mmCIF file of C-alpha atoms in Angstrom:
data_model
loop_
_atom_site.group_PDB
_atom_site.id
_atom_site.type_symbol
_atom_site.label_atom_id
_atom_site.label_comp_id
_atom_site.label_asym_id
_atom_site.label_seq_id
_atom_site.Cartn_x
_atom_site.Cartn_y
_atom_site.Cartn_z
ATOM 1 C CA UNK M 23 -17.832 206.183 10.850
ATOM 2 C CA UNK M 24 -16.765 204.420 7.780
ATOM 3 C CA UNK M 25 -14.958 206.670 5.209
ATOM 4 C CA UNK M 26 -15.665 206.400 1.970
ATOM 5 C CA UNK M 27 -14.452 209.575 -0.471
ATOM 6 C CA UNK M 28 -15.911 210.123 -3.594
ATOM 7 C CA UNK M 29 -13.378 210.507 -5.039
ATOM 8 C CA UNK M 30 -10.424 207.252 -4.013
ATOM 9 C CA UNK M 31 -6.992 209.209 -2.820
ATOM 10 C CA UNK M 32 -4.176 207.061 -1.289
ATOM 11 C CA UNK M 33 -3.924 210.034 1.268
ATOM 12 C CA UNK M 34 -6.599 210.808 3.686
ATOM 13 C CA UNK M 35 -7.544 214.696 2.799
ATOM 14 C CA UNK M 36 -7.416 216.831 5.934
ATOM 15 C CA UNK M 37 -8.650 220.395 6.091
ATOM 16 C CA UNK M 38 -7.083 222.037 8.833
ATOM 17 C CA UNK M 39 -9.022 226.300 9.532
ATOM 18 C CA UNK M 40 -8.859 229.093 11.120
ATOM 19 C CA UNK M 41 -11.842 231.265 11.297
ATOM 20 C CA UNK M 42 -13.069 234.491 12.359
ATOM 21 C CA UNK M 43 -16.320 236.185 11.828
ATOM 22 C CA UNK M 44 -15.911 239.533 9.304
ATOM 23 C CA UNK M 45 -15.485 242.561 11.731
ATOM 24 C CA UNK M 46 -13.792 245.489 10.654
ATOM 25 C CA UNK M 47 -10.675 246.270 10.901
ATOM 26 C CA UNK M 48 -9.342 242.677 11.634
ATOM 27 C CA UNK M 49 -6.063 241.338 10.091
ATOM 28 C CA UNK M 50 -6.429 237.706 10.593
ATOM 29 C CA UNK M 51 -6.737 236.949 6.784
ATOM 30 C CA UNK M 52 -3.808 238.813 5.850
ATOM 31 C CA UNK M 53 -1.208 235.986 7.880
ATOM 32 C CA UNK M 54 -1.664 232.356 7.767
ATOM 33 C CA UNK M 55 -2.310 230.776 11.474
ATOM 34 C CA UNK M 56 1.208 228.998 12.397
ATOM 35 C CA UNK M 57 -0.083 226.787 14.371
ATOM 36 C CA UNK M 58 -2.395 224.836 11.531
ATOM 37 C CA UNK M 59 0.511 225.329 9.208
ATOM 38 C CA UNK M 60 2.808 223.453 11.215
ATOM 39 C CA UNK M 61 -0.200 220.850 11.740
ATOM 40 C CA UNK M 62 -0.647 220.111 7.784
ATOM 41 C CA UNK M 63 3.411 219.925 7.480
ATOM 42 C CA UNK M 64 3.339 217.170 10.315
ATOM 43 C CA UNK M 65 0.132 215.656 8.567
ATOM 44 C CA UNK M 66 1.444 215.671 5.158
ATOM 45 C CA UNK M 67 4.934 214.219 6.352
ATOM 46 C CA UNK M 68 3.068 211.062 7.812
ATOM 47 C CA UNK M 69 0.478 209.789 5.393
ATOM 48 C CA UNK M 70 -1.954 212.576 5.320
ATOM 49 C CA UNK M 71 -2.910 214.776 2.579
ATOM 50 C CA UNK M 72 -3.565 218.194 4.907
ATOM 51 C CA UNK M 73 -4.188 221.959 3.979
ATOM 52 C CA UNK M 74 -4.984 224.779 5.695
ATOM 53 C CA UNK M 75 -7.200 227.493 5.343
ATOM 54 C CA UNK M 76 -7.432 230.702 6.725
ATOM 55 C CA UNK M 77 -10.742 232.721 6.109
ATOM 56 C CA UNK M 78 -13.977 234.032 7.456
ATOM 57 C CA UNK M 79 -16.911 232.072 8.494
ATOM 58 C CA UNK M 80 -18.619 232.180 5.401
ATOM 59 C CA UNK M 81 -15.994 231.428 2.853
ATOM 60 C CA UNK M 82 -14.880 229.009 5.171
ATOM 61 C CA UNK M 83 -18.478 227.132 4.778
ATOM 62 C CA UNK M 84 -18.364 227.747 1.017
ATOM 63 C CA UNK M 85 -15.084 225.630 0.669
ATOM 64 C CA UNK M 86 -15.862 222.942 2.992
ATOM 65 C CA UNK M 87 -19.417 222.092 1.006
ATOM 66 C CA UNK M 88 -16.776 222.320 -2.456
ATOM 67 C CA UNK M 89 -14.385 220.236 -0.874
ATOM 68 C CA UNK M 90 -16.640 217.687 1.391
ATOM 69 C CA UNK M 91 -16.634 214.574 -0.850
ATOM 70 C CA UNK M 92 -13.025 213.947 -0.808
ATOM 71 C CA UNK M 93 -12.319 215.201 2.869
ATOM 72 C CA UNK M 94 -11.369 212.801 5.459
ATOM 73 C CA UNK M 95 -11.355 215.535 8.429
ATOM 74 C CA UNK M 96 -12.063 218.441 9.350
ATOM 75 C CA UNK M 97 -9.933 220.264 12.084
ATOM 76 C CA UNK M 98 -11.165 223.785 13.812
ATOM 77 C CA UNK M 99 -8.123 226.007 15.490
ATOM 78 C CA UNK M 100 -10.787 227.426 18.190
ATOM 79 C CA UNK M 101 -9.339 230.501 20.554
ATOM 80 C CA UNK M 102 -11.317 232.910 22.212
ATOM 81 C CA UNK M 103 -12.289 235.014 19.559
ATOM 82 C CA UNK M 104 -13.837 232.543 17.180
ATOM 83 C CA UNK M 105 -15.350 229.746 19.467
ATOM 84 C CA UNK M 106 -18.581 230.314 18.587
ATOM 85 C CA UNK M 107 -18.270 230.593 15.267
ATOM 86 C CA UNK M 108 -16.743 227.009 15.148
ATOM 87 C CA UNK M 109 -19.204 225.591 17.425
ATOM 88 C CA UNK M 110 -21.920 226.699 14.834
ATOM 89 C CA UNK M 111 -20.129 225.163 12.001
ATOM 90 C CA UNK M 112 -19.142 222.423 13.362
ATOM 91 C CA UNK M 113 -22.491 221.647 15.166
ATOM 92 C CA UNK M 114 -23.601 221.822 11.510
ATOM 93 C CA UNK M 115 -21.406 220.231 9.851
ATOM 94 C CA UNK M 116 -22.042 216.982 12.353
ATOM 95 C CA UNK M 117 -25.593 216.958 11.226
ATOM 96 C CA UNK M 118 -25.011 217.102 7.241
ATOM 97 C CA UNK M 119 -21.927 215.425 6.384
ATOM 98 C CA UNK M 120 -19.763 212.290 6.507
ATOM 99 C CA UNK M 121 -16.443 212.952 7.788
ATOM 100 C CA UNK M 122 -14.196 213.440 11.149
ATOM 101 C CA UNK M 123 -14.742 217.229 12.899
ATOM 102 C CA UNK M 124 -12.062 218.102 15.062
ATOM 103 C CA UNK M 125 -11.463 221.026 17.520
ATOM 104 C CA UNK M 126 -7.986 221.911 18.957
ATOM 105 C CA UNK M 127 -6.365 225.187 19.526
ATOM 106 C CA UNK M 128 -5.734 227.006 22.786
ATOM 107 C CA UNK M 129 -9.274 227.967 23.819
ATOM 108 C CA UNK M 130 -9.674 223.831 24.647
ATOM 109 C CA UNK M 131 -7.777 224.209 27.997
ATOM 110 C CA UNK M 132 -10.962 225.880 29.203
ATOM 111 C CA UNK M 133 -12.883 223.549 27.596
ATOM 112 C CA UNK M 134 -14.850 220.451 29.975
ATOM 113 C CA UNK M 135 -17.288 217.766 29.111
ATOM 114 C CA UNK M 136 -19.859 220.001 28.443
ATOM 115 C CA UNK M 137 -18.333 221.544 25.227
ATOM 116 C CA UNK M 138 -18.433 218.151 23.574
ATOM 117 C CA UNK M 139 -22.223 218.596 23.587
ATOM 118 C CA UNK M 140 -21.873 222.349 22.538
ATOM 119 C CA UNK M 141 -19.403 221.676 19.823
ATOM 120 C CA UNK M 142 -21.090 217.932 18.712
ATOM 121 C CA UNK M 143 -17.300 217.083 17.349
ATOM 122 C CA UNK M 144 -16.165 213.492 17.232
ATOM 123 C CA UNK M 145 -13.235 215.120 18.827
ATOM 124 C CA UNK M 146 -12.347 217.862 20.924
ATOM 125 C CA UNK M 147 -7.850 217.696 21.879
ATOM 126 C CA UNK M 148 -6.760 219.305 23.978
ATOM 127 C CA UNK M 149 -3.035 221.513 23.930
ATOM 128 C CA UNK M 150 -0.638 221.416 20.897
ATOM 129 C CA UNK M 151 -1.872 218.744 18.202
ATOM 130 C CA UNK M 152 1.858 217.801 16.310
ATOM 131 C CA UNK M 153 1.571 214.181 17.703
ATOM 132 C CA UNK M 154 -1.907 214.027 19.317
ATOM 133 C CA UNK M 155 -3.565 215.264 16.211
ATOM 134 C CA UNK M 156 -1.673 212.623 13.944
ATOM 135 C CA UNK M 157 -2.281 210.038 16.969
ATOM 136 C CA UNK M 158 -6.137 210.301 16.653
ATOM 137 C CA UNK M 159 -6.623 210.683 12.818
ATOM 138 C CA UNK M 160 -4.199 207.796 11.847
ATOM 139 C CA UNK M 161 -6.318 205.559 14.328
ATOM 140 C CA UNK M 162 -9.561 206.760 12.315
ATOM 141 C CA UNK M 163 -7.610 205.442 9.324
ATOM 142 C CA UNK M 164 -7.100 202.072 10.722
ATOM 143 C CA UNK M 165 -10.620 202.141 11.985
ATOM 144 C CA UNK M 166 -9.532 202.102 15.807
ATOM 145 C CA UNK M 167 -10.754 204.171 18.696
ATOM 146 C CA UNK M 168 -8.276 204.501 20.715
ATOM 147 C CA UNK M 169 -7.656 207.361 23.355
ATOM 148 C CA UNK M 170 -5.399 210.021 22.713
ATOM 149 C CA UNK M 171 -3.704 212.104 25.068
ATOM 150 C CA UNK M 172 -5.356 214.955 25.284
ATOM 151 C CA UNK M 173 -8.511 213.942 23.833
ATOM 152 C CA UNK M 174 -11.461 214.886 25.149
ATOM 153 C CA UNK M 175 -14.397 212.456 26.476
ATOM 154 C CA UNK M 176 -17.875 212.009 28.084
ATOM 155 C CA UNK M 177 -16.470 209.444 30.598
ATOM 156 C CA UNK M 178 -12.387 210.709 30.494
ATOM 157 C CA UNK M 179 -11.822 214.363 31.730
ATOM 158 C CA UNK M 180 -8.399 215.626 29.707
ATOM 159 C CA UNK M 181 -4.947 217.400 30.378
ATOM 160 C CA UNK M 182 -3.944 220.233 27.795
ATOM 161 C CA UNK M 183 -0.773 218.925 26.153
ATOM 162 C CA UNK M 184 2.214 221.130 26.179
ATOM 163 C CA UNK M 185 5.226 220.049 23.475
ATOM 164 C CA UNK M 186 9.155 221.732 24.855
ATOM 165 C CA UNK M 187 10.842 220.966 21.482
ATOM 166 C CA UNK M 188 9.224 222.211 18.060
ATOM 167 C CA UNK M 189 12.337 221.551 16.268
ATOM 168 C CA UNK M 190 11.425 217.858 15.494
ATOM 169 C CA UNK M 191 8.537 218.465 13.780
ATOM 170 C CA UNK M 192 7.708 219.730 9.875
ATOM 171 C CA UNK M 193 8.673 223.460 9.375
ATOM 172 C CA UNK M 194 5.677 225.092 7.671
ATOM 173 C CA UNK M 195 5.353 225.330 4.180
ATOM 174 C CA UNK M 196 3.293 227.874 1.470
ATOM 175 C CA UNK M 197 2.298 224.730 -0.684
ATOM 176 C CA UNK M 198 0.310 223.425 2.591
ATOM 177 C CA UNK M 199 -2.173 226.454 2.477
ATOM 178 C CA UNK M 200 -5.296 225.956 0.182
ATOM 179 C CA UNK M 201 -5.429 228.054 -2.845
ATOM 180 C CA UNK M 202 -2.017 229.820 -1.448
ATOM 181 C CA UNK M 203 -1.476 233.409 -3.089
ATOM 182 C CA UNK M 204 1.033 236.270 -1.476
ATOM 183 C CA UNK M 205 -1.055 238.242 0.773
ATOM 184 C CA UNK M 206 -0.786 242.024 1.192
ATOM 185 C CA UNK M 207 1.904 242.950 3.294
ATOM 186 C CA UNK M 208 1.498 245.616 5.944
ATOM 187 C CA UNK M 209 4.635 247.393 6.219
ATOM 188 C CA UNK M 210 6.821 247.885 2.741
#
């Protein structure tokens, strides 16, 4: 895939989400998801120009389509709860538009083979992203296809990757979340 933005940005743009369908009583929207935080820190440290974005399936479609000339990647945080979800959008996605679809999170160590087809990603990584994620999309960059620990493939079965020392890597920041605002807070 060749990437060409619409708009010319020295950084590759990187949307990094969490989604959940709307069902009552969830709280999901009210925190941001750590672990895609602490993915656009690492990504914006090292070339990248990452966000993430926290919201429900349908608002999460609505700012992809605003945001899809200029994005480089998209990245999906998949657990349990939300895995079909993302395979829908990202199945999608695959068929409409022009950049990278990604899909990481902890619901991967379950996933096989077979998922590729179910999620039609160019990439499915398996286990904690810091350095895998940044591994894959920087080769994208530089137009290489290179294997990345972790990564997911027709003809390469893959081990989850487990990281023992967060301290090296970007802390999480507010400015990394799209459109950031102070949520409600719970307790007072």
């Amino acid at each position: 895939m060749d990437f060409i933005p619409e708009t010319i940005s020295s950084k590759p743009e990187v949307l990094l989400i969490y989604t959940q369908r709307m069902i009552r009583g969830r709280t999901f929207e009210m925190i941001e998801n750590l672990g895609i935080l602490t993915l656009a820190a690492q990504l914006n440290a090292n070339g990248f120009k990452a966000k993430a974005y926290t919201g429900i399936t349908t608002d999460v479609v609505k700012t992809i389509k605003n945001l899809k000339d200029r994005l480089f990647a998209v990245c999906f945080y998949c657990d349990f709860d939300n895995r079909s979800a993302v395979a829908a959008i990202c199945s999608d996605l695959k068929k409409h538009e022009h950049f990278y679809v990604v899909v990481g999170g902890p619901q991967t160590l379950h996933m096989t083979k077979k998922d590729l087809k179910t999620y039609q990603a160019d990439a499915i990584i398996k286990g904690e992203g810091e350095e895998t994620l940044l591994a894959w999309l920087s080769a994208r960059v530089r137009g290489e296809d290179v294997l990345i620990p972790g990564e997911l493939r027709l003809d390469e079965n893959a081990d989850y990757v487990y990281l023992e020392d967060f301290a090296k890597y970007e802390c999480p920041r507010n400015e990394d979340v799209l459109e950031f605002k102070e949520r409600y807070r719970c307790c007072q």
